[in-house]
PDB file of C-alpha atoms in Angstrom:
ATOM      1  CA  PRO C   1     -11.096   9.487  15.316  1.00 36.00           C
ATOM      2  CA  HIS C   2     -10.597   6.528  16.148  1.00 41.00           C
ATOM      3  CA  VAL C   3     -12.471   3.011  14.412  1.00 43.00           C
ATOM      4  CA  ASN C   4     -14.699   1.743  17.131  1.00 42.00           C
ATOM      5  CA  LEU C   5     -13.316  -2.029  16.353  1.00 45.00           C
ATOM      6  CA  HIS C   6     -15.814  -3.722  18.384  1.00 44.00           C
ATOM      7  CA  LEU C   7     -18.227  -2.876  14.952  1.00 45.00           C
ATOM      8  CA  TRP C   8     -16.328  -5.744  13.748  1.00 51.00           C
ATOM      9  CA  ASN C   9     -18.221  -7.967  12.772  1.00 57.00           C
ATOM     10  CA  PRO C  10     -21.128  -5.210  10.772  1.00 56.00           C
ATOM     11  CA  VAL C  11     -18.337  -3.817   9.051  1.00 54.00           C
ATOM     12  CA  TYR C  12     -16.586  -6.552   7.808  1.00 57.00           C
ATOM     13  CA  CYS C  13     -19.875  -8.287   6.505  1.00 58.00           C
ATOM     14  CA  ALA C  14     -20.649  -4.606   4.944  1.00 60.00           C
ATOM     15  CA  LEU C  15     -17.218  -5.192   3.017  1.00 63.00           C
ATOM     16  CA  ALA C  16     -19.565  -9.183   1.844  1.00 58.00           C
ATOM     17  CA  ASN C  17     -21.098  -6.878  -0.607  1.00 63.00           C
ATOM     18  CA  ALA C  18     -17.515  -5.454  -2.143  1.00 65.00           C
ATOM     19  CA  GLY C  19     -18.605  -6.958  -5.406  1.00 91.00           C
ATOM     20  CA  VAL C  20     -15.506  -6.839  -7.705  1.00 97.00           C
ATOM     21  CA  VAL C  21     -12.147  -5.790  -5.903  1.00 97.00           C
ATOM     22  CA  TRP C  22      -9.418  -5.518  -7.907  1.00 98.00           C
ATOM     23  CA  VAL C  23      -5.797  -5.934  -5.341  1.00 98.00           C
ATOM     24  CA  THR C  24      -2.428  -4.770  -7.269  1.00 97.00           C
ATOM     25  CA  GLY C  25       0.265  -5.426  -5.231  1.00 95.00           C
ATOM     26  CA  ALA C  26      -0.909  -9.014  -4.728  1.00 96.00           C
ATOM     27  CA  SER C  27       1.876 -11.497  -4.769  1.00 94.00           C
ATOM     28  CA  SER C  28       2.987 -11.043  -1.083  1.00 92.00           C
ATOM     29  CA  GLY C  29       2.641  -8.720   1.862  1.00 92.00           C
ATOM     30  CA  ILE C  30      -0.393  -6.437   1.767  1.00 94.00           C
ATOM     31  CA  GLY C  31      -1.686  -7.115  -0.883  1.00 95.00           C
ATOM     32  CA  GLU C  32      -1.822 -11.216  -0.751  1.00 96.00           C
ATOM     33  CA  GLU C  33      -3.464 -10.880   2.546  1.00 96.00           C
ATOM     34  CA  LEU C  34      -6.405  -8.681   1.144  1.00 97.00           C
ATOM     35  CA  ALA C  35      -6.973 -11.377  -0.662  1.00 96.00           C
ATOM     36  CA  TYR C  36      -7.240 -13.780   1.608  1.00 96.00           C
ATOM     37  CA  GLN C  37      -9.667 -11.933   4.011  1.00 95.00           C
ATOM     38  CA  LEU C  38     -11.615 -10.931   1.007  1.00 95.00           C
ATOM     39  CA  ALA C  39     -11.668 -14.182  -0.639  1.00 94.00           C
ATOM     40  CA  LYS C  40     -13.266 -14.721   2.883  1.00 93.00           C
ATOM     41  CA  LEU C  41     -15.953 -12.094   2.348  1.00 92.00           C
ATOM     42  CA  GLY C  42     -17.610 -13.708  -0.817  1.00 91.00           C
ATOM     43  CA  ALA C  43     -15.756 -10.645  -2.480  1.00 94.00           C
ATOM     44  CA  LEU C  44     -15.078 -11.280  -6.548  1.00 96.00           C
ATOM     45  CA  LEU C  45     -11.469 -10.533  -7.283  1.00 97.00           C
ATOM     46  CA  ALA C  46      -9.084  -9.273  -9.620  1.00 98.00           C
ATOM     47  CA  ILE C  47      -5.397 -10.022  -8.320  1.00 98.00           C
ATOM     48  CA  SER C  48      -2.442  -8.225 -10.152  1.00 98.00           C
ATOM     49  CA  ALA C  49       1.278  -8.329 -10.082  1.00 96.00           C
ATOM     50  CA  ARG C  50       4.082  -8.746 -12.246  1.00 95.00           C
ATOM     51  CA  ARG C  51       4.850 -12.707 -10.861  1.00 95.00           C
ATOM     52  CA  GLU C  52       2.106 -14.765 -12.442  1.00 96.00           C
ATOM     53  CA  ASP C  53       2.851 -18.172 -10.964  1.00 96.00           C
ATOM     54  CA  GLU C  54       3.037 -16.195  -7.223  1.00 97.00           C
ATOM     55  CA  LEU C  55      -0.674 -14.850  -7.961  1.00 97.00           C
ATOM     56  CA  GLN C  56      -1.535 -18.552  -8.597  1.00 97.00           C
ATOM     57  CA  ARG C  57      -0.576 -19.545  -5.493  1.00 97.00           C
ATOM     58  CA  VAL C  58      -2.278 -16.702  -3.870  1.00 97.00           C
ATOM     59  CA  LYS C  59      -5.780 -17.648  -6.106  1.00 97.00           C
ATOM     60  CA  LYS C  60      -5.411 -21.139  -5.276  1.00 96.00           C
ATOM     61  CA  LYS C  61      -5.139 -20.931  -1.379  1.00 95.00           C
ATOM     62  CA  CYS C  62      -8.424 -18.029  -1.815  1.00 96.00           C
ATOM     63  CA  LEU C  63      -9.866 -21.006  -3.686  1.00 95.00           C
ATOM     64  CA  ARG C  64      -9.975 -23.119   0.247  1.00 91.00           C
ATOM     65  CA  ASN C  65     -13.425 -20.531   0.531  1.00 84.00           C
ATOM     66  CA  SER C  66     -16.684 -20.758  -1.134  1.00 83.00           C
ATOM     67  CA  LEU C  67     -15.340 -19.310  -3.960  1.00 91.00           C
ATOM     68  CA  THR C  68     -14.995 -20.998  -7.731  1.00 93.00           C
ATOM     69  CA  GLU C  69     -12.269 -20.162 -10.655  1.00 95.00           C
ATOM     70  CA  SER C  70     -14.384 -17.902 -11.938  1.00 95.00           C
ATOM     71  CA  ASP C  71     -14.425 -15.605  -9.122  1.00 96.00           C
ATOM     72  CA  ILE C  72     -10.961 -15.330  -9.252  1.00 97.00           C
ATOM     73  CA  LEU C  73      -9.234 -13.661 -12.326  1.00 98.00           C
ATOM     74  CA  VAL C  74      -4.965 -13.989 -12.145  1.00 98.00           C
ATOM     75  CA  LEU C  75      -4.023 -10.830 -14.510  1.00 98.00           C
ATOM     76  CA  ARG C  76      -0.193 -10.268 -14.954  1.00 97.00           C
ATOM     77  CA  LEU C  77       0.774  -6.502 -14.348  1.00 97.00           C
ATOM     78  CA  ASP C  78       3.360  -4.365 -14.959  1.00 97.00           C
ATOM     79  CA  LEU C  79       2.603  -0.962 -13.614  1.00 97.00           C
ATOM     80  CA  THR C  80       5.475   0.658 -15.369  1.00 96.00           C
ATOM     81  CA  ASP C  81       4.278  -0.381 -18.512  1.00 96.00           C
ATOM     82  CA  ARG C  82       1.515   2.086 -19.058  1.00 97.00           C
ATOM     83  CA  SER C  83       0.657   1.000 -22.114  1.00 97.00           C
ATOM     84  CA  THR C  84      -1.210  -2.093 -21.453  1.00 98.00           C
ATOM     85  CA  HIS C  85      -2.927  -0.226 -18.029  1.00 98.00           C
ATOM     86  CA  GLU C  86      -6.276   0.327 -20.169  1.00 98.00           C
ATOM     87  CA  ALA C  87      -6.404  -3.396 -21.969  1.00 98.00           C
ATOM     88  CA  ALA C  88      -5.743  -5.064 -18.195  1.00 98.00           C
ATOM     89  CA  THR C  89      -9.161  -2.335 -17.184  1.00 98.00           C
ATOM     90  CA  ASN C  90     -11.221  -3.867 -19.675  1.00 98.00           C
ATOM     91  CA  SER C  91     -10.098  -7.468 -19.311  1.00 98.00           C
ATOM     92  CA  VAL C  92     -11.117  -7.111 -16.077  1.00 98.00           C
ATOM     93  CA  LEU C  93     -14.543  -5.391 -16.569  1.00 98.00           C
ATOM     94  CA  LYS C  94     -15.227  -8.145 -19.103  1.00 98.00           C
ATOM     95  CA  HIS C  95     -14.567 -10.909 -16.826  1.00 98.00           C
ATOM     96  CA  PHE C  96     -16.650  -9.503 -14.317  1.00 97.00           C
ATOM     97  CA  GLY C  97     -18.612  -6.551 -16.270  1.00 97.00           C
ATOM     98  CA  LYS C  98     -17.502  -4.121 -12.852  1.00 97.00           C
ATOM     99  CA  ILE C  99     -15.204  -2.997 -11.184  1.00 98.00           C
ATOM    100  CA  ASP C 100     -16.446  -2.201  -7.890  1.00 97.00           C
ATOM    101  CA  VAL C 101     -13.353  -1.272  -5.502  1.00 97.00           C
ATOM    102  CA  LEU C 102     -10.079  -0.520  -6.456  1.00 98.00           C
ATOM    103  CA  VAL C 103      -6.580  -1.182  -4.641  1.00 98.00           C
ATOM    104  CA  ASN C 104      -3.627   0.469  -5.656  1.00 98.00           C
ATOM    105  CA  ASN C 105      -0.865  -1.756  -3.319  1.00 96.00           C
ATOM    106  CA  GLY C 106       1.819  -2.361  -5.802  1.00 92.00           C
ATOM    107  CA  GLY C 107       4.668  -0.558  -5.427  1.00 90.00           C
ATOM    108  CA  ARG C 108       8.539  -0.225  -4.762  1.00 85.00           C
ATOM    109  CA  SER C 109      10.980   0.413  -1.985  1.00 85.00           C
ATOM    110  CA  GLN C 110      14.741   2.224  -1.499  1.00 86.00           C
ATOM    111  CA  ARG C 111      17.410   2.824   0.759  1.00 88.00           C
ATOM    112  CA  SER C 112      20.323   4.771   0.337  1.00 90.00           C
ATOM    113  CA  LEU C 113      21.796   7.995   1.186  1.00 92.00           C
ATOM    114  CA  PHE C 114      21.356  10.330  -1.950  1.00 93.00           C
ATOM    115  CA  VAL C 115      24.695  11.198  -2.410  1.00 93.00           C
ATOM    116  CA  ASP C 116      24.996   7.708  -3.500  1.00 92.00           C
ATOM    117  CA  THR C 117      22.472   7.166  -5.120  1.00 93.00           C
ATOM    118  CA  ASN C 118      21.958   7.880  -8.872  1.00 93.00           C
ATOM    119  CA  LEU C 119      18.778   9.699 -10.761  1.00 94.00           C
ATOM    120  CA  ASP C 120      17.862   6.741 -12.305  1.00 94.00           C
ATOM    121  CA  VAL C 121      16.821   5.133  -9.001  1.00 94.00           C
ATOM    122  CA  TYR C 122      14.506   8.271  -8.696  1.00 95.00           C
ATOM    123  CA  ASN C 123      12.782   7.922 -12.115  1.00 95.00           C
ATOM    124  CA  ALA C 124      12.234   4.337 -11.894  1.00 95.00           C
ATOM    125  CA  ILE C 125      10.310   4.767  -8.118  1.00 95.00           C
ATOM    126  CA  ILE C 126       8.492   7.700  -9.561  1.00 96.00           C
ATOM    127  CA  GLU C 127       7.742   5.046 -12.881  1.00 96.00           C
ATOM    128  CA  LEU C 128       6.335   2.660 -10.483  1.00 96.00           C
ATOM    129  CA  ASN C 129       5.080   3.773  -7.531  1.00 96.00           C
ATOM    130  CA  TYR C 130       3.735   7.344  -8.273  1.00 97.00           C
ATOM    131  CA  LEU C 131       2.905   7.741 -12.213  1.00 98.00           C
ATOM    132  CA  GLY C 132       1.741   3.525 -12.084  1.00 97.00           C
ATOM    133  CA  THR C 133      -0.559   4.065  -9.847  1.00 98.00           C
ATOM    134  CA  ILE C 134      -1.846   7.112 -11.106  1.00 98.00           C
ATOM    135  CA  SER C 135      -2.220   6.102 -14.917  1.00 98.00           C
ATOM    136  CA  LEU C 136      -4.114   2.460 -13.489  1.00 98.00           C
ATOM    137  CA  THR C 137      -6.864   4.516 -11.025  1.00 98.00           C
ATOM    138  CA  LYS C 138      -7.107   6.985 -14.338  1.00 98.00           C
ATOM    139  CA  TYR C 139      -8.111   4.129 -16.451  1.00 98.00           C
ATOM    140  CA  VAL C 140     -10.478   2.447 -13.585  1.00 98.00           C
ATOM    141  CA  LEU C 141     -12.285   5.799 -12.742  1.00 98.00           C
ATOM    142  CA  ASN C 142     -13.053   6.333 -16.096  1.00 98.00           C
ATOM    143  CA  HIS C 143     -15.351   3.094 -15.560  1.00 98.00           C
ATOM    144  CA  MET C 144     -16.957   4.233 -11.941  1.00 98.00           C
ATOM    145  CA  ILE C 145     -17.501   7.746 -13.285  1.00 98.00           C
ATOM    146  CA  GLN C 146     -20.354   6.013 -15.702  1.00 97.00           C
ATOM    147  CA  ARG C 147     -21.657   4.239 -12.896  1.00 97.00           C
ATOM    148  CA  LYS C 148     -21.316   6.789 -10.497  1.00 97.00           C
ATOM    149  CA  LYS C 149     -20.047   4.674  -7.202  1.00 96.00           C
ATOM    150  CA  GLY C 150     -16.751   2.899  -6.740  1.00 97.00           C
ATOM    151  CA  LYS C 151     -13.962   3.004  -4.364  1.00 97.00           C
ATOM    152  CA  ILE C 152     -10.009   4.321  -5.163  1.00 98.00           C
ATOM    153  CA  VAL C 153      -8.049   2.809  -2.342  1.00 98.00           C
ATOM    154  CA  THR C 154      -4.280   3.244  -1.932  1.00 98.00           C
ATOM    155  CA  VAL C 155      -1.759   1.906   0.246  1.00 96.00           C
ATOM    156  CA  SER C 156       0.571   4.912   0.925  1.00 95.00           C
ATOM    157  CA  SER C 157       2.409   5.219   3.786  1.00 94.00           C
ATOM    158  CA  VAL C 158       3.271   7.202   6.804  1.00 93.00           C
ATOM    159  CA  MET C 159       6.215   8.027   4.639  1.00 92.00           C
ATOM    160  CA  GLY C 160       3.474   9.853   3.061  1.00 94.00           C
ATOM    161  CA  ILE C 161       3.260  12.436   5.755  1.00 92.00           C
ATOM    162  CA  MET C 162       6.620  12.612   7.343  1.00 92.00           C
ATOM    163  CA  GLY C 163      10.414  12.205   6.049  1.00 90.00           C
ATOM    164  CA  ALA C 164      12.871   9.994   7.189  1.00 89.00           C
ATOM    165  CA  PRO C 165      16.649   9.536   6.232  1.00 91.00           C
ATOM    166  CA  LEU C 166      17.534   6.860   3.450  1.00 91.00           C
ATOM    167  CA  ALA C 167      14.513   6.809   2.107  1.00 91.00           C
ATOM    168  CA  THR C 168      13.790   9.991   0.186  1.00 94.00           C
ATOM    169  CA  GLY C 169      12.727   8.753  -3.171  1.00 95.00           C
ATOM    170  CA  TYR C 170      10.051   6.505  -1.343  1.00 95.00           C
ATOM    171  CA  CYS C 171       8.662   9.446   0.423  1.00 95.00           C
ATOM    172  CA  ALA C 172       8.774  11.484  -2.352  1.00 96.00           C
ATOM    173  CA  SER C 173       6.537   9.118  -4.367  1.00 97.00           C
ATOM    174  CA  LYS C 174       4.393   8.494  -1.427  1.00 97.00           C
ATOM    175  CA  HIS C 175       4.013  12.354  -0.474  1.00 97.00           C
ATOM    176  CA  ALA C 176       3.193  12.289  -4.197  1.00 98.00           C
ATOM    177  CA  LEU C 177       0.373  10.135  -3.722  1.00 98.00           C
ATOM    178  CA  GLN C 178      -0.926  11.691  -1.351  1.00 97.00           C
ATOM    179  CA  GLY C 179      -0.933  15.063  -2.794  1.00 97.00           C
ATOM    180  CA  PHE C 180      -2.920  13.543  -6.226  1.00 98.00           C
ATOM    181  CA  PHE C 181      -5.411  11.642  -4.138  1.00 98.00           C
ATOM    182  CA  ASN C 182      -6.399  14.600  -1.968  1.00 97.00           C
ATOM    183  CA  SER C 183      -6.703  16.399  -4.934  1.00 98.00           C
ATOM    184  CA  LEU C 184      -8.413  14.018  -7.068  1.00 98.00           C
ATOM    185  CA  ARG C 185     -11.065  13.752  -4.478  1.00 98.00           C
ATOM    186  CA  THR C 186     -12.228  17.489  -4.417  1.00 97.00           C
ATOM    187  CA  GLU C 187     -12.766  17.037  -8.023  1.00 98.00           C
ATOM    188  CA  LEU C 188     -15.311  14.148  -7.587  1.00 98.00           C
ATOM    189  CA  THR C 189     -17.502  16.132  -5.585  1.00 96.00           C
ATOM    190  CA  ASP C 190     -20.370  15.522  -8.182  1.00 97.00           C
ATOM    191  CA  TYR C 191     -20.048  12.144  -7.740  1.00 98.00           C
ATOM    192  CA  PRO C 192     -20.917  11.041  -3.677  1.00 96.00           C
ATOM    193  CA  GLU C 193     -20.917   7.666  -4.215  1.00 97.00           C
ATOM    194  CA  ILE C 194     -17.045   7.668  -5.303  1.00 98.00           C
ATOM    195  CA  SER C 195     -15.218   7.169  -2.681  1.00 97.00           C
ATOM    196  CA  VAL C 196     -10.862   8.280  -2.133  1.00 98.00           C
ATOM    197  CA  ILE C 197      -9.073   6.407   0.858  1.00 98.00           C
ATOM    198  CA  GLN C 198      -5.441   6.450   1.126  1.00 97.00           C
ATOM    199  CA  ILE C 199      -4.125   3.808   3.364  1.00 97.00           C
ATOM    200  CA  CYS C 200      -0.773   4.685   5.396  1.00 96.00           C
ATOM    201  CA  PRO C 201       1.039   2.047   7.367  1.00 94.00           C
ATOM    202  CA  GLY C 202       4.054   1.468   9.349  1.00 91.00           C
ATOM    203  CA  PRO C 203       6.325  -1.151   9.983  1.00 88.00           C
ATOM    204  CA  VAL C 204       4.230  -4.870   8.714  1.00 87.00           C
ATOM    205  CA  GLN C 205       5.747  -7.833   9.912  1.00 79.00           C
ATOM    206  CA  SER C 206       6.608  -9.796   6.606  1.00 63.00           C
ATOM    207  CA  GLN C 207       8.221 -13.019   4.637  1.00 51.00           C
ATOM    208  CA  ILE C 208       9.125 -10.961   2.179  1.00 45.00           C
ATOM    209  CA  ILE C 209      12.054  -9.239   4.359  1.00 43.00           C
ATOM    210  CA  GLN C 210      13.176 -12.748   4.575  1.00 41.00           C
ATOM    211  CA  ASN C 211      13.718 -12.943   0.852  1.00 37.00           C
ATOM    212  CA  SER C 212      14.362  -9.610  -0.140  1.00 35.00           C
ATOM    213  CA  LEU C 213      15.662  -7.106   2.330  1.00 37.00           C
ATOM    214  CA  GLU C 214      17.465  -7.395   5.868  1.00 41.00           C
ATOM    215  CA  ASN C 215      17.877 -10.157   8.094  1.00 42.00           C
ATOM    216  CA  SER C 216      14.614 -10.949   9.226  1.00 44.00           C
ATOM    217  CA  GLY C 217      15.802 -10.369  12.988  1.00 50.00           C
ATOM    218  CA  ASP C 218      12.983  -9.859  15.091  1.00 55.00           C
ATOM    219  CA  GLN C 219      10.028  -8.102  14.060  1.00 61.00           C
ATOM    220  CA  SER C 220       7.459  -8.591  17.263  1.00 65.00           C
ATOM    221  CA  HIS C 221       7.508  -4.783  17.458  1.00 71.00           C
ATOM    222  CA  LYS C 222       5.690  -4.411  14.049  1.00 82.00           C
ATOM    223  CA  MET C 223       2.356  -5.292  13.305  1.00 87.00           C
ATOM    224  CA  PRO C 224       0.899  -8.392  11.845  1.00 90.00           C
ATOM    225  CA  THR C 225       0.030  -8.392   8.387  1.00 92.00           C
ATOM    226  CA  ASP C 226      -3.103 -10.328   8.765  1.00 92.00           C
ATOM    227  CA  ARG C 227      -4.268  -7.019  11.467  1.00 93.00           C
ATOM    228  CA  CYS C 228      -2.657  -4.578   9.173  1.00 94.00           C
ATOM    229  CA  ALA C 229      -5.309  -5.743   6.084  1.00 95.00           C
ATOM    230  CA  ARG C 230      -7.884  -5.950   8.335  1.00 94.00           C
ATOM    231  CA  LEU C 231      -7.695  -2.499   9.222  1.00 95.00           C
ATOM    232  CA  THR C 232      -7.302  -1.345   6.108  1.00 95.00           C
ATOM    233  CA  LEU C 233     -10.679  -3.345   5.488  1.00 95.00           C
ATOM    234  CA  VAL C 234     -12.582  -1.347   8.271  1.00 94.00           C
ATOM    235  CA  SER C 235     -11.419   1.488   6.811  1.00 95.00           C
ATOM    236  CA  VAL C 236     -12.281   0.662   3.653  1.00 95.00           C
ATOM    237  CA  ALA C 237     -15.835  -0.308   4.747  1.00 93.00           C
ATOM    238  CA  ASN C 238     -16.436   3.234   6.962  1.00 93.00           C
ATOM    239  CA  ASP C 239     -14.822   5.459   3.715  1.00 94.00           C
ATOM    240  CA  VAL C 240     -12.231   6.584   5.515  1.00 95.00           C
ATOM    241  CA  LYS C 241     -10.455   9.690   3.691  1.00 96.00           C
ATOM    242  CA  GLU C 242      -7.090   8.462   5.007  1.00 96.00           C
ATOM    243  CA  ALA C 243      -5.825   5.806   7.413  1.00 95.00           C
ATOM    244  CA  TRP C 244      -2.454   5.838   9.602  1.00 95.00           C
ATOM    245  CA  ILE C 245      -1.990   1.933  10.421  1.00 94.00           C
ATOM    246  CA  SER C 246       0.963   1.831  12.723  1.00 90.00           C
ATOM    247  CA  ASP C 247       1.300   0.778  16.282  1.00 87.00           C
ATOM    248  CA  HIS C 248       3.054   3.119  18.878  1.00 84.00           C
ATOM    249  CA  PRO C 249       5.975   4.499  19.183  1.00 83.00           C
ATOM    250  CA  TYR C 250       5.113   4.825  15.045  1.00 84.00           C
ATOM    251  CA  LEU C 251       1.894   6.150  15.304  1.00 88.00           C
ATOM    252  CA  ALA C 252       3.004   8.382  18.188  1.00 89.00           C
ATOM    253  CA  VAL C 253       5.686   9.784  15.464  1.00 88.00           C
ATOM    254  CA  CYS C 254       2.937  10.098  12.943  1.00 89.00           C
ATOM    255  CA  TYR C 255       1.030  12.893  15.258  1.00 91.00           C
ATOM    256  CA  LEU C 256       4.057  14.629  16.449  1.00 91.00           C
ATOM    257  CA  TRP C 257       5.231  15.106  12.332  1.00 90.00           C
ATOM    258  CA  GLN C 258       1.369  16.552  11.619  1.00 90.00           C
ATOM    259  CA  TYR C 259       1.256  18.677  15.217  1.00 93.00           C
ATOM    260  CA  ALA C 260       4.591  19.933  16.388  1.00 93.00           C
ATOM    261  CA  PRO C 261       6.755  19.203  13.276  1.00 91.00           C
ATOM    262  CA  THR C 262       9.997  20.971  14.875  1.00 92.00           C
ATOM    263  CA  TRP C 263      10.142  18.498  17.689  1.00 90.00           C
ATOM    264  CA  ALA C 264       9.059  15.828  14.915  1.00 89.00           C
ATOM    265  CA  TRP C 265      12.383  17.014  13.129  1.00 90.00           C
ATOM    266  CA  TRP C 266      14.244  17.599  15.993  1.00 90.00           C
ATOM    267  CA  LEU C 267      12.849  13.714  16.662  1.00 88.00           C
ATOM    268  CA  MET C 268      13.887  12.770  13.400  1.00 87.00           C
ATOM    269  CA  ASN C 269      17.156  14.327  13.592  1.00 87.00           C
ATOM    270  CA  ARG C 270      18.293  11.833  16.232  1.00 87.00           C
ATOM    271  CA  MET C 271      16.730   8.769  14.992  1.00 85.00           C
ATOM    272  CA  GLY C 272      17.881   9.344  11.787  1.00 83.00           C
ATOM    273  CA  LYS C 273      21.922   9.827  12.711  1.00 85.00           C
ATOM    274  CA  LYS C 274      21.784   6.343  14.286  1.00 86.00           C
ATOM    275  CA  ARG C 275      19.910   4.607  11.332  1.00 85.00           C
ATOM    276  CA  ILE C 276      22.255   5.974   8.662  1.00 88.00           C
ATOM    277  CA  GLN C 277      25.445   4.919  11.438  1.00 85.00           C
ATOM    278  CA  ASN C 278      23.827   1.626  11.414  1.00 84.00           C
ATOM    279  CA  PHE C 279      23.395   1.510   7.535  1.00 85.00           C
ATOM    280  CA  LYS C 280      26.711   2.330   6.678  1.00 85.00           C
ATOM    281  CA  SER C 281      27.823  -0.062   9.133  1.00 85.00           C
ATOM    282  CA  GLY C 282      26.067  -3.018   6.847  1.00 76.00           C
ATOM    283  CA  ILE C 283      23.819  -4.065  10.051  1.00 61.00           C
ATOM    284  CA  VAL C 284      21.078  -3.011   6.922  1.00 49.00           C
ATOM    285  CA  SER C 285      21.805  -5.580   3.962  1.00 39.00           C
ATOM    286  CA  VAL C 286      20.479  -7.258   0.940  1.00 33.00           C
ATOM    287  CA  GLN C 287      20.727 -10.958   0.830  1.00 29.00           C
ATOM    288  CA  GLY C 288      23.877 -10.402   3.012  1.00 30.00           C
ATOM    289  CA  ALA C 289      25.107  -7.643   0.669  1.00 30.00           C
ATOM    290  CA  PRO C 290      25.449  -3.907   2.102  1.00 30.00           C
ATOM    291  CA  LEU C 291      21.977  -2.031   1.021  1.00 30.00           C
ATOM    292  CA  SER C 292      24.622   0.838  -0.479  1.00 30.00           C
ATOM    293  CA  LEU C 293      25.149  -1.861  -3.284  1.00 28.00           C
ATOM    294  CA  SER C 294      22.247  -1.917  -4.194  1.00 35.00           C
ATOM    295  CA  PRO C 295      19.343   0.689  -3.446  1.00 40.00           C
ATOM    296  CA  LEU C 296      16.515  -0.035  -5.377  1.00 38.00           C
ATOM    297  CA  VAL C 297      14.608  -3.465  -4.278  1.00 35.00           C
ATOM    298  CA  CYS C 298      11.211  -4.211  -5.816  1.00 32.00           C
ATOM    299  CA  LEU C 299       8.585  -5.410  -3.607  1.00 32.00           C
ATOM    300  CA  SER C 300       5.480  -4.611  -2.441  1.00 33.00           C
ATOM    301  CA  PRO C 301       4.875  -1.489  -0.368  1.00 34.00           C
ATOM    302  CA  CYS C 302       4.308  -3.189   2.638  1.00 33.00           C
ATOM    303  CA  LEU C 303       7.538  -3.433   3.880  1.00 32.00           C
ATOM    304  CA  PHE C 304       7.921  -0.285   5.403  1.00 32.00           C
ATOM    305  CA  HIS C 305       4.372  -0.157   5.961  1.00 33.00           C
ATOM    306  CA  SER C 306       3.652  -0.283  10.065  1.00 32.00           C
ATOM    307  CA  ALA C 307      -0.385  -2.095  10.415  1.00 31.00           C
ATOM    308  CA  ALA C 308      -2.380  -0.050  13.142  1.00 34.00           C
ATOM    309  CA  VAL C 309      -4.864   1.420  15.352  1.00 36.00           C
ATOM    310  CA  GLY C 310      -5.364   5.012  15.278  1.00 41.00           C
ATOM    311  CA  MET C 311      -7.197   6.264  12.369  1.00 38.00           C
ATOM    312  CA  LEU C 312      -8.164   9.567  11.204  1.00 38.00           C
ATOM    313  CA  GLY C 313     -10.984  10.447   9.236  1.00 36.00           C
TER     314      GLY C 313
END
């Protein structure tokens, strides 16, 4: 069913009691915007990413609300360094005493043809997007099981429910997350107060494009990042198990892929052929260089996500 956005205010108010929220990938994109909106709600925040200077910038902006210095913990975190995840979790618990919501938002994307891509690229994507995410989840979940309550929120992608050219590794990692968390949810039936929520955005407007990937161009067809974050929080407040956050026509393609896969494959083949032609022509570039020279780009998963109004629960 579609979430009634007229219920936005009371739903949003419900999140004001979210308590302690740990957001990874909080230095840019969706993660950064989630931090700002959660700060306005008065949630206590732990924000993580690899770039501590960017996290300090985000914290400074969050403090323009009613929060104090001690209400926001800046915690540098490398999801690929799994040996640090237990200590990082303990740092959040030491500072706040609990973790009510974990938002798995850190990730890496890819644009390259499989035949031209070294397998090390796929290893790096899986290490960060999948293994890094479930590793951190494991330590936080142990705490939530002890408390018998909490929310595990993972920012996946519409690419986790469909396939697309030039993103085989990225799609694979997001499909892995979908399978993992759908399975984990079934293992937690004895803990009804622990929610497992998957957010699947499509294309979202982001300044990160100007700095990392693609010519910035016209982003008017993409959903604004603040709307994506807003709909994400609506989904979290409603305990929506899986939310497709995207505007049409991207949202329509999600439904097509789900309910009419033969038509979806035909459409994707037609769209994919043009996309690959553009890619080979160098239309898509990284800081002016063809993406074929740089298949692996580290960034927040919001880049290829699109925020949407259609949600499934």
